CSV table of C-alpha atoms in Angstrom, one decimal:
chain,number,residue,atom,x,y,z
G,1,UNK,CA,26.1,11.0,4.4
G,2,UNK,CA,26.7,9.2,0.8
G,3,UNK,CA,26.5,5.3,2.1
G,4,UNK,CA,24.0,4.0,3.3
G,5,UNK,CA,23.7,0.2,5.2
G,6,UNK,CA,22.5,-2.3,2.6
G,7,UNK,CA,20.7,-5.7,3.1
G,8,UNK,CA,20.3,-8.3,0.5
G,9,UNK,CA,17.5,-9.5,1.3
G,10,UNK,CA,16.4,-12.9,0.8
G,11,UNK,CA,13.7,-15.1,-0.2
G,12,UNK,CA,11.4,-15.8,2.3
G,13,UNK,CA,11.2,-20.0,3.4
G,14,UNK,CA,7.9,-19.3,5.5
G,15,UNK,CA,5.1,-21.5,4.0
G,16,UNK,CA,2.2,-19.4,4.6
G,17,UNK,CA,3.6,-15.1,4.5
G,18,UNK,CA,-0.3,-14.1,5.8
G,19,UNK,CA,0.6,-16.5,9.3
G,20,UNK,CA,3.7,-14.4,9.4
G,21,UNK,CA,3.2,-11.3,8.8
G,22,UNK,CA,-0.2,-11.6,11.5
G,23,UNK,CA,2.8,-12.6,13.6
G,24,UNK,CA,5.2,-9.8,12.8
G,25,UNK,CA,2.2,-7.4,13.0
G,26,UNK,CA,1.6,-8.8,16.7
G,27,UNK,CA,5.1,-8.7,17.4
G,28,UNK,CA,5.4,-5.0,16.3
G,29,UNK,CA,2.3,-4.1,18.3
G,30,UNK,CA,3.5,-5.4,21.4
G,31,UNK,CA,7.2,-3.3,21.0
G,32,UNK,CA,4.6,0.2,20.0
G,33,UNK,CA,6.0,0.2,16.5
G,34,UNK,CA,3.9,1.2,13.7
G,35,UNK,CA,4.8,0.3,10.7
G,36,UNK,CA,4.0,1.5,7.4
G,37,UNK,CA,4.2,-0.3,4.3
G,38,UNK,CA,3.9,2.8,1.1
G,39,UNK,CA,3.4,1.1,-2.4
G,40,UNK,CA,3.1,2.7,-5.9
G,41,UNK,CA,4.2,2.3,-9.6
G,42,UNK,CA,8.0,3.3,-10.2
G,43,UNK,CA,8.4,7.6,-10.4
G,44,UNK,CA,5.0,8.1,-8.5
G,45,UNK,CA,6.9,9.9,-6.0
G,46,UNK,CA,7.0,7.6,-2.7
G,47,UNK,CA,10.5,9.1,-1.8
G,48,UNK,CA,9.7,12.7,-2.0
G,49,UNK,CA,6.2,11.7,-0.4
G,50,UNK,CA,8.4,9.8,2.5
G,51,UNK,CA,11.2,13.2,3.0
G,52,UNK,CA,8.0,15.6,3.2
G,53,UNK,CA,6.5,13.5,5.6
G,54,UNK,CA,9.5,12.3,8.0
G,55,UNK,CA,10.8,16.4,8.3
G,56,UNK,CA,6.8,16.7,9.5
G,57,UNK,CA,6.9,13.7,11.8
G,58,UNK,CA,10.3,13.2,13.2
G,59,UNK,CA,9.9,15.7,16.5
G,60,UNK,CA,7.0,13.7,17.8
G,61,UNK,CA,7.9,10.2,17.1
G,62,UNK,CA,11.4,8.3,16.5
G,63,UNK,CA,11.5,7.5,12.8
G,64,UNK,CA,13.6,4.7,10.6
G,65,UNK,CA,13.1,3.8,6.9
G,66,UNK,CA,13.6,0.4,5.1
G,67,UNK,CA,14.0,1.5,1.2
G,68,UNK,CA,13.6,-1.7,-0.6
G,69,UNK,CA,14.4,-1.9,-4.3
G,70,UNK,CA,15.9,-3.9,-6.8
G,71,UNK,CA,19.0,-2.2,-7.2
G,72,UNK,CA,20.4,0.7,-6.2
G,73,UNK,CA,20.7,2.6,-3.2
G,74,UNK,CA,19.9,6.7,-4.6
G,75,UNK,CA,16.9,6.8,-2.1
G,76,UNK,CA,17.8,5.3,1.2
G,77,UNK,CA,20.5,8.2,0.5
G,78,UNK,CA,18.3,10.7,-0.2
G,79,UNK,CA,16.1,9.7,2.7
G,80,UNK,CA,19.2,10.0,5.1
G,81,UNK,CA,20.7,13.0,3.9
G,82,UNK,CA,17.5,15.3,3.6
G,83,UNK,CA,15.5,13.9,7.1
G,84,UNK,CA,18.5,12.7,9.1
G,85,UNK,CA,16.3,9.8,10.3
G,86,UNK,CA,17.5,5.9,9.8
G,87,UNK,CA,17.8,4.7,6.7
G,88,UNK,CA,18.6,1.6,4.9
G,89,UNK,CA,18.5,-0.3,1.8
G,90,UNK,CA,16.8,-3.7,1.5
G,91,UNK,CA,17.7,-5.2,-2.2
G,92,UNK,CA,15.4,-7.8,-3.3
G,93,UNK,CA,17.7,-9.5,-5.9
G,94,UNK,CA,14.9,-8.6,-8.4
G,95,UNK,CA,12.0,-9.7,-6.3
G,96,UNK,CA,9.2,-7.5,-7.3
G,97,UNK,CA,7.6,-7.7,-3.7
G,98,UNK,CA,8.8,-8.2,-0.5
G,99,UNK,CA,6.6,-9.9,1.9
G,100,UNK,CA,6.5,-10.3,5.8
G,101,UNK,CA,9.8,-12.5,6.0
G,102,UNK,CA,11.2,-10.0,4.1
G,103,UNK,CA,10.2,-7.2,6.2
G,104,UNK,CA,11.3,-8.8,9.1
G,105,UNK,CA,15.1,-8.9,7.8
G,106,UNK,CA,14.9,-5.6,6.7
G,107,UNK,CA,13.4,-4.8,10.9
G,108,UNK,CA,15.9,-6.4,12.2
G,109,UNK,CA,18.4,-4.1,11.0
G,110,UNK,CA,16.9,-1.3,11.5
G,111,UNK,CA,15.5,-1.6,15.0
G,112,UNK,CA,18.5,-1.1,17.0
G,113,UNK,CA,17.8,1.7,18.8
G,114,UNK,CA,14.3,3.0,19.8
G,115,UNK,CA,12.3,3.3,16.6
G,116,UNK,CA,8.2,3.7,17.4
G,117,UNK,CA,7.4,4.8,13.9
G,118,UNK,CA,9.0,2.2,11.2
G,119,UNK,CA,8.6,2.8,7.4
G,120,UNK,CA,8.8,0.8,4.1
G,121,UNK,CA,8.8,1.6,0.9
G,122,UNK,CA,7.9,-0.7,-1.1
G,123,UNK,CA,9.3,-2.1,-4.5
G,124,UNK,CA,7.6,0.0,-7.3
G,125,UNK,CA,5.3,-1.7,-9.1
G,126,UNK,CA,1.6,-2.1,-8.5
G,127,UNK,CA,0.5,-5.5,-9.1
G,128,UNK,CA,2.8,-7.3,-6.9
G,129,UNK,CA,3.2,-6.1,-3.7
G,130,UNK,CA,-0.4,-6.1,-3.3
G,131,UNK,CA,-1.0,-9.4,-3.2
G,132,UNK,CA,2.1,-10.2,0.0
G,133,UNK,CA,1.0,-9.0,3.6
G,134,UNK,CA,4.1,-7.3,5.0
G,135,UNK,CA,3.0,-7.2,8.4
G,136,UNK,CA,2.4,-4.3,8.0
G,137,UNK,CA,-0.1,-1.4,10.4
G,138,UNK,CA,-1.4,0.0,7.8
G,139,UNK,CA,-0.9,0.5,4.0
G,140,UNK,CA,-0.8,3.0,2.3
G,141,UNK,CA,-0.3,3.8,-1.5
G,142,UNK,CA,0.0,6.7,-3.9
G,143,UNK,CA,-1.8,7.3,-7.4
G,144,UNK,CA,0.7,10.4,-9.2
G,145,UNK,CA,-1.5,12.1,-11.8
G,146,UNK,CA,0.1,11.5,-14.8
G,147,UNK,CA,-0.6,7.9,-14.3
G,148,UNK,CA,-4.5,8.9,-15.0
G,149,UNK,CA,-7.8,8.5,-12.9
G,150,UNK,CA,-8.7,5.3,-14.5
G,151,UNK,CA,-5.7,3.0,-13.1
G,152,UNK,CA,-8.0,1.9,-9.8
G,153,UNK,CA,-10.4,0.2,-12.5
G,154,UNK,CA,-7.5,-1.4,-13.8
G,155,UNK,CA,-5.2,-2.8,-10.7
G,156,UNK,CA,-7.9,-3.7,-8.6
G,157,UNK,CA,-6.2,-5.3,-5.5
G,158,UNK,CA,-3.5,-2.2,-5.2
G,159,UNK,CA,-6.6,-0.2,-4.5
G,160,UNK,CA,-8.9,-2.3,-2.4
G,161,UNK,CA,-6.2,-3.5,0.1
G,162,UNK,CA,-4.9,0.3,1.1
G,163,UNK,CA,-6.1,2.1,3.9
G,164,UNK,CA,-5.0,5.2,2.9
G,165,UNK,CA,-4.7,6.8,-1.1
G,166,UNK,CA,-2.7,9.5,-1.7
G,167,UNK,CA,-2.9,11.6,-4.6
G,168,UNK,CA,0.4,13.2,-5.3
G,169,UNK,CA,1.3,15.8,-8.4
G,170,UNK,CA,-1.5,17.8,-8.5
G,171,UNK,CA,0.4,20.7,-9.2
G,172,UNK,CA,0.9,19.6,-12.9
G,173,UNK,CA,-3.1,18.6,-12.8
G,174,UNK,CA,-3.7,21.3,-15.4
G,175,UNK,CA,-1.4,19.9,-18.0
G,176,UNK,CA,-3.2,16.6,-18.1
G,177,UNK,CA,-6.2,14.5,-18.7
G,178,UNK,CA,-6.5,14.2,-15.3
G,179,UNK,CA,-10.2,14.3,-13.6
G,180,UNK,CA,-10.0,14.5,-10.2
G,181,UNK,CA,-13.4,13.2,-9.1
G,182,UNK,CA,-13.3,10.6,-11.7
G,183,UNK,CA,-10.2,9.0,-9.4
G,184,UNK,CA,-11.8,9.4,-6.4
G,185,UNK,CA,-14.9,7.8,-7.8
G,186,UNK,CA,-12.5,4.9,-8.8
G,187,UNK,CA,-11.1,4.9,-5.7
G,188,UNK,CA,-13.4,4.1,-3.9
G,189,UNK,CA,-15.4,1.7,-5.8
G,190,UNK,CA,-12.6,-0.4,-5.4
G,191,UNK,CA,-12.4,1.2,-1.5
G,192,UNK,CA,-15.2,2.2,-0.3
G,193,UNK,CA,-12.9,2.3,3.3
G,194,UNK,CA,-10.0,4.2,2.0
G,195,UNK,CA,-9.3,7.7,2.9
G,196,UNK,CA,-8.2,9.8,-0.1
G,197,UNK,CA,-5.4,12.8,0.6
G,198,UNK,CA,-4.2,14.9,-2.5
G,199,UNK,CA,-0.9,16.2,-2.0
G,200,UNK,CA,1.7,17.4,-3.8
G,201,UNK,CA,5.0,16.2,-2.3
G,202,UNK,CA,7.6,18.6,-4.2
G,203,UNK,CA,5.2,21.7,-2.6
G,204,UNK,CA,4.3,19.7,0.4
G,205,UNK,CA,0.6,20.7,0.1
G,206,UNK,CA,-1.3,18.1,1.6
G,207,UNK,CA,1.4,16.5,3.5
G,208,UNK,CA,0.2,17.8,6.9
G,209,UNK,CA,-3.3,16.4,6.2
G,210,UNK,CA,-1.6,12.6,5.5
G,211,UNK,CA,0.9,13.2,8.9
G,212,UNK,CA,-2.6,13.9,10.8
G,213,UNK,CA,-3.8,10.8,9.8
G,214,UNK,CA,-1.1,9.1,10.5
G,215,UNK,CA,-0.9,10.7,13.8
G,216,UNK,CA,-4.3,9.0,14.5
G,217,UNK,CA,-3.1,5.3,13.1
G,218,UNK,CA,-0.3,5.6,15.5
G,219,UNK,CA,-2.4,6.3,18.3
G,220,UNK,CA,-4.6,4.1,17.7
G,221,UNK,CA,-1.9,1.3,17.7
G,222,UNK,CA,-0.9,1.6,20.8
D,1,UNK,CA,-17.7,-0.2,-30.9
D,2,UNK,CA,-18.4,-0.6,-27.2
D,3,UNK,CA,-17.9,-4.3,-27.1
D,4,UNK,CA,-14.2,-6.2,-27.7
D,5,UNK,CA,-13.6,-10.0,-27.7
D,6,UNK,CA,-12.4,-10.8,-23.8
D,7,UNK,CA,-10.3,-13.7,-23.0
D,8,UNK,CA,-9.9,-14.8,-19.9
D,9,UNK,CA,-6.6,-16.1,-19.8
D,10,UNK,CA,-5.0,-19.0,-18.2
D,11,UNK,CA,-1.1,-19.7,-16.5
D,12,UNK,CA,0.7,-21.9,-18.8
D,13,UNK,CA,1.7,-25.2,-17.9
D,14,UNK,CA,5.2,-25.2,-19.9
D,15,UNK,CA,7.9,-26.3,-18.0
D,16,UNK,CA,9.8,-23.8,-19.8
D,17,UNK,CA,9.1,-20.4,-20.8
D,18,UNK,CA,11.8,-20.3,-22.7
D,19,UNK,CA,11.7,-22.7,-24.9
D,20,UNK,CA,8.3,-22.0,-25.7
D,21,UNK,CA,9.1,-18.4,-26.2
D,22,UNK,CA,11.3,-19.4,-29.0
D,23,UNK,CA,9.5,-21.9,-30.6
D,24,UNK,CA,6.6,-18.9,-30.4
D,25,UNK,CA,8.7,-16.9,-32.5
D,26,UNK,CA,10.0,-18.9,-34.7
D,27,UNK,CA,6.5,-20.7,-35.8
D,28,UNK,CA,5.5,-16.5,-35.9
D,29,UNK,CA,8.5,-15.6,-38.0
D,30,UNK,CA,7.2,-19.1,-40.4
D,31,UNK,CA,4.3,-17.3,-40.4
D,32,UNK,CA,5.5,-13.8,-41.4
D,33,UNK,CA,4.2,-12.1,-38.4
D,34,UNK,CA,6.3,-9.5,-36.4
D,35,UNK,CA,5.1,-9.2,-33.0
D,36,UNK,CA,6.0,-6.4,-30.8
D,37,UNK,CA,5.3,-6.5,-26.9
D,38,UNK,CA,4.9,-2.8,-25.2
D,39,UNK,CA,6.0,-2.6,-21.5
D,40,UNK,CA,6.3,0.6,-18.8
D,41,UNK,CA,4.3,1.5,-15.7
D,42,UNK,CA,1.3,1.8,-15.4
D,43,UNK,CA,0.2,5.1,-16.9
D,44,UNK,CA,3.1,5.6,-19.0
D,45,UNK,CA,1.7,6.0,-22.0
D,46,UNK,CA,0.9,2.7,-23.5
D,47,UNK,CA,-2.0,3.0,-25.5
D,48,UNK,CA,-2.0,6.6,-26.6
D,49,UNK,CA,2.0,5.5,-28.0
D,50,UNK,CA,-0.1,2.8,-29.7
D,51,UNK,CA,-2.5,4.4,-31.3
D,52,UNK,CA,-0.7,7.1,-32.6
D,53,UNK,CA,1.7,4.2,-33.9
D,54,UNK,CA,-0.8,2.4,-35.7
D,55,UNK,CA,-2.8,4.9,-37.1
D,56,UNK,CA,0.7,5.5,-38.8
D,57,UNK,CA,1.0,1.9,-40.2
D,58,UNK,CA,-1.9,0.7,-40.0
D,59,UNK,CA,-2.5,1.6,-44.9
D,60,UNK,CA,1.3,-0.6,-44.6
D,61,UNK,CA,0.3,-3.2,-42.4
D,62,UNK,CA,-2.3,-5.6,-41.7
D,63,UNK,CA,-2.6,-5.2,-37.4
D,64,UNK,CA,-3.5,-6.6,-34.2
D,65,UNK,CA,-3.5,-5.7,-31.0
D,66,UNK,CA,-3.9,-7.8,-27.3
D,67,UNK,CA,-4.4,-5.6,-24.0
D,68,UNK,CA,-3.7,-7.2,-21.4
D,69,UNK,CA,-4.6,-6.4,-18.5
D,70,UNK,CA,-5.8,-7.6,-15.2
D,71,UNK,CA,-9.1,-5.9,-15.2
D,72,UNK,CA,-11.6,-4.2,-17.2
D,73,UNK,CA,-11.3,-3.3,-20.5
D,74,UNK,CA,-11.0,0.3,-21.5
D,75,UNK,CA,-7.9,0.0,-23.6
D,76,UNK,CA,-9.0,-2.8,-25.9
D,77,UNK,CA,-11.9,-0.3,-26.6
D,78,UNK,CA,-9.6,3.0,-27.0
D,79,UNK,CA,-8.0,1.0,-29.6
D,80,UNK,CA,-10.2,-0.7,-31.4
D,81,UNK,CA,-13.0,3.1,-31.9
D,82,UNK,CA,-9.4,5.5,-32.3
D,83,UNK,CA,-7.5,3.1,-35.0
D,84,UNK,CA,-10.7,0.2,-35.8
D,85,UNK,CA,-7.4,-2.4,-36.1
D,86,UNK,CA,-8.5,-5.5,-34.6
D,87,UNK,CA,-8.1,-5.4,-30.8
D,88,UNK,CA,-8.3,-8.2,-27.6
D,89,UNK,CA,-8.6,-7.8,-24.0
D,90,UNK,CA,-6.7,-10.1,-22.5
D,91,UNK,CA,-7.2,-10.6,-18.5
D,92,UNK,CA,-4.6,-12.1,-16.5
D,93,UNK,CA,-6.2,-13.1,-13.7
D,94,UNK,CA,-3.9,-11.1,-11.3
D,95,UNK,CA,-1.2,-12.1,-13.5
D,96,UNK,CA,1.4,-9.3,-13.5
D,97,UNK,CA,3.0,-10.5,-16.8
D,98,UNK,CA,2.3,-12.4,-19.7
D,99,UNK,CA,4.7,-15.6,-20.8
D,100,UNK,CA,5.0,-17.8,-24.1
D,101,UNK,CA,2.0,-19.6,-23.5
D,102,UNK,CA,-0.3,-17.1,-22.8
D,103,UNK,CA,0.8,-14.5,-25.4
D,104,UNK,CA,0.1,-18.3,-27.7
D,105,UNK,CA,-3.7,-18.1,-25.6
D,106,UNK,CA,-4.3,-14.3,-27.2
D,107,UNK,CA,-2.8,-15.0,-30.5
D,108,UNK,CA,-4.5,-18.0,-31.5
D,109,UNK,CA,-8.2,-15.6,-30.9
D,110,UNK,CA,-6.4,-12.8,-32.6
D,111,UNK,CA,-5.1,-14.2,-35.8
D,112,UNK,CA,-7.7,-15.4,-37.4
D,113,UNK,CA,-7.4,-13.4,-40.4
D,114,UNK,CA,-4.1,-12.1,-42.3
D,115,UNK,CA,-2.5,-10.1,-39.6
D,116,UNK,CA,1.6,-9.4,-40.4
D,117,UNK,CA,2.2,-7.3,-37.0
D,118,UNK,CA,0.9,-7.9,-33.9
D,119,UNK,CA,1.0,-6.2,-30.9
D,120,UNK,CA,1.3,-7.0,-27.0
D,121,UNK,CA,0.8,-4.0,-25.1
D,122,UNK,CA,1.6,-6.4,-21.2
D,123,UNK,CA,0.7,-5.0,-18.0
D,124,UNK,CA,2.2,-2.3,-16.8
D,125,UNK,CA,4.5,-3.7,-14.8
D,126,UNK,CA,8.3,-2.9,-14.9
D,127,UNK,CA,9.3,-6.0,-12.8
D,128,UNK,CA,7.6,-9.2,-13.8
D,129,UNK,CA,7.5,-8.5,-17.5
D,130,UNK,CA,11.0,-8.2,-18.2
D,131,UNK,CA,11.5,-11.7,-16.5
D,132,UNK,CA,9.3,-13.4,-18.9
D,133,UNK,CA,9.8,-14.0,-22.5
D,134,UNK,CA,6.3,-13.6,-24.4
D,135,UNK,CA,8.0,-14.5,-27.7
D,136,UNK,CA,8.1,-11.6,-29.1
D,137,UNK,CA,10.3,-10.9,-32.2
D,138,UNK,CA,11.0,-7.2,-30.3
D,139,UNK,CA,10.5,-5.6,-26.9
D,140,UNK,CA,9.8,-2.1,-26.7
D,141,UNK,CA,9.4,-0.1,-23.8
D,142,UNK,CA,8.9,3.6,-22.3
D,143,UNK,CA,9.7,5.1,-19.3
D,144,UNK,CA,8.0,8.6,-19.1
D,145,UNK,CA,9.0,12.5,-18.2
D,146,UNK,CA,7.6,12.1,-14.4
D,147,UNK,CA,8.7,8.7,-13.6
D,148,UNK,CA,12.0,10.4,-13.4
D,149,UNK,CA,15.0,10.0,-14.9
D,150,UNK,CA,16.4,7.4,-12.8
D,151,UNK,CA,14.4,4.3,-13.1
D,152,UNK,CA,16.9,2.9,-15.2
D,153,UNK,CA,19.1,1.9,-12.0
D,154,UNK,CA,16.4,0.8,-9.9
D,155,UNK,CA,14.4,-1.4,-12.8
D,156,UNK,CA,18.0,-2.5,-14.0
D,157,UNK,CA,16.5,-5.8,-15.9
D,158,UNK,CA,13.7,-4.3,-18.0
D,159,UNK,CA,16.0,-1.5,-19.2
D,160,UNK,CA,18.4,-4.3,-20.2
D,161,UNK,CA,16.2,-6.8,-22.7
D,162,UNK,CA,14.5,-3.7,-24.7
D,163,UNK,CA,15.3,-3.2,-27.9
D,164,UNK,CA,14.3,0.4,-27.8
D,165,UNK,CA,13.3,2.9,-25.2
D,166,UNK,CA,10.7,5.6,-25.6
D,167,UNK,CA,10.5,8.3,-23.6
D,168,UNK,CA,7.4,9.5,-23.4
D,169,UNK,CA,5.7,13.1,-21.9
D,170,UNK,CA,8.8,15.2,-23.3
D,171,UNK,CA,6.0,18.2,-23.2
D,172,UNK,CA,5.4,18.2,-19.9
D,173,UNK,CA,9.5,18.4,-18.9
D,174,UNK,CA,9.4,22.0,-18.1
D,175,UNK,CA,7.2,20.9,-15.0
D,176,UNK,CA,9.8,17.9,-13.9
D,177,UNK,CA,13.0,17.7,-12.8
D,178,UNK,CA,13.6,15.7,-15.7
D,179,UNK,CA,17.2,15.7,-16.9
D,180,UNK,CA,17.4,13.6,-20.9
D,181,UNK,CA,21.0,13.1,-21.3
D,182,UNK,CA,21.0,11.9,-17.7
D,183,UNK,CA,18.3,9.0,-18.3
D,184,UNK,CA,19.8,8.5,-21.8
D,185,UNK,CA,23.1,7.9,-20.1
D,186,UNK,CA,21.6,5.6,-17.3
D,187,UNK,CA,19.7,3.6,-20.0
D,188,UNK,CA,22.6,3.8,-22.3
D,189,UNK,CA,24.4,2.4,-18.8
D,190,UNK,CA,22.2,-1.0,-18.7
D,191,UNK,CA,21.7,-1.7,-22.3
D,192,UNK,CA,24.4,0.2,-24.4
D,193,UNK,CA,22.9,-1.0,-27.5
D,194,UNK,CA,18.9,0.1,-26.6
D,195,UNK,CA,17.7,2.3,-29.0
D,196,UNK,CA,16.3,5.9,-27.6
D,197,UNK,CA,13.1,7.9,-29.5
D,198,UNK,CA,12.2,10.5,-26.8
D,199,UNK,CA,7.7,11.1,-27.9
D,200,UNK,CA,5.0,12.5,-27.4
D,201,UNK,CA,2.0,10.4,-28.0
D,202,UNK,CA,-0.5,12.9,-26.9
D,203,UNK,CA,0.8,15.2,-29.6
D,204,UNK,CA,2.7,12.7,-31.5
D,205,UNK,CA,6.2,13.9,-31.3
D,206,UNK,CA,8.6,11.5,-32.0
D,207,UNK,CA,6.4,9.1,-33.2
D,208,UNK,CA,7.5,9.1,-37.0
D,209,UNK,CA,10.6,8.3,-35.8
D,210,UNK,CA,9.5,5.1,-34.1
D,211,UNK,CA,7.3,3.8,-36.3
D,212,UNK,CA,10.2,4.0,-38.6
D,213,UNK,CA,12.2,2.2,-36.1
D,214,UNK,CA,9.5,-0.3,-36.5
D,215,UNK,CA,9.9,-1.0,-40.1
D,216,UNK,CA,13.1,-1.5,-40.2
D,217,UNK,CA,12.5,-4.1,-37.6
D,218,UNK,CA,8.9,-5.7,-39.4
D,219,UNK,CA,11.0,-6.2,-42.7
D,220,UNK,CA,14.3,-8.0,-41.5
D,221,UNK,CA,12.1,-10.1,-39.7
D,222,UNK,CA,10.8,-11.0,-43.6
């Protein structure tokens, strides 16, 4: 598959994004759809992590993926090709984040079949996506080892709104000045309740634990 | 030195950022000050690159650094400690970028002595900082190897407005699926005029070339 559906999403017109997000969240709950919002810096490994996670979970759940990017459709194609699940590309038209109205536009295209687990891969950005509630059931983020263990100190909001923080690329820890204990301490300083799961999306290490966490959340949402 | 001056910058009130940026740029030129705006994703190595570059150039130029972050002052302290040049921390109050008015607030604090080379380390973000002209003489960005060679396809504006793109962390190329030729092709696709310099900020490789490029630009600005 070399082509995926590309949606040019429009800026939302809603006055209150928070209200719109709460509305979307409760509509999704009624329909029995769990929506995960996955955020990170550019190049932290969101797409590879999703690929591995979807392949672990697709027998149990009907999954659909929205890949948000300013431009290009490489991620949606990767997901479609390598997992076989329904995947669409959202183009944000230069926008640095998605809000609830924009997420709804994507979901309207995605949910034409019975999907029970929808995933939004947000724009690669540690700042703006944290400021806009997408209506997701749960928020996840990836911090990768090469980015450094000090990131929770610099991007407080992102770490404080996420239910789970995946620490990716642990296979390259020997080549970077990365202190795992310090990293976890910094994450917990911003968000004591955050679940922290070290992973290597490339090899699949830790993905079982993330998939187990997701299953637990999905079941709690029904 | 464990303390640096921290400035809580205010949102700008100017109607036209472009006009304000042009005004700042020409004022700086009159004063003989070259302003470099350095941008990248979180954790691409901006501070380490600056540390190495400053140590190569500080005998020839009087350098001052503004470190922009949403929170924390670790970068300004690092620069002050490890290079000895004047360094101040700008807190953006949650803002995801700097514009010309915010940059001016920082410069007003920085330029109390004779500085001829001012550096702004922008907020770690590949999206929003590209949309706001800071008034800088030249724009530079860092893309690091772990982020992947496809980033110019996903963040078109950032790559198209930069005069120079540093490809950092080339020491870890063997551990990542990173294609240097493909990366340069992608950068040139977005911006045929961009200078591309592979570096390793940790070891100092390539920093001579970046310093030589900067000297050329500074001389051309006088």
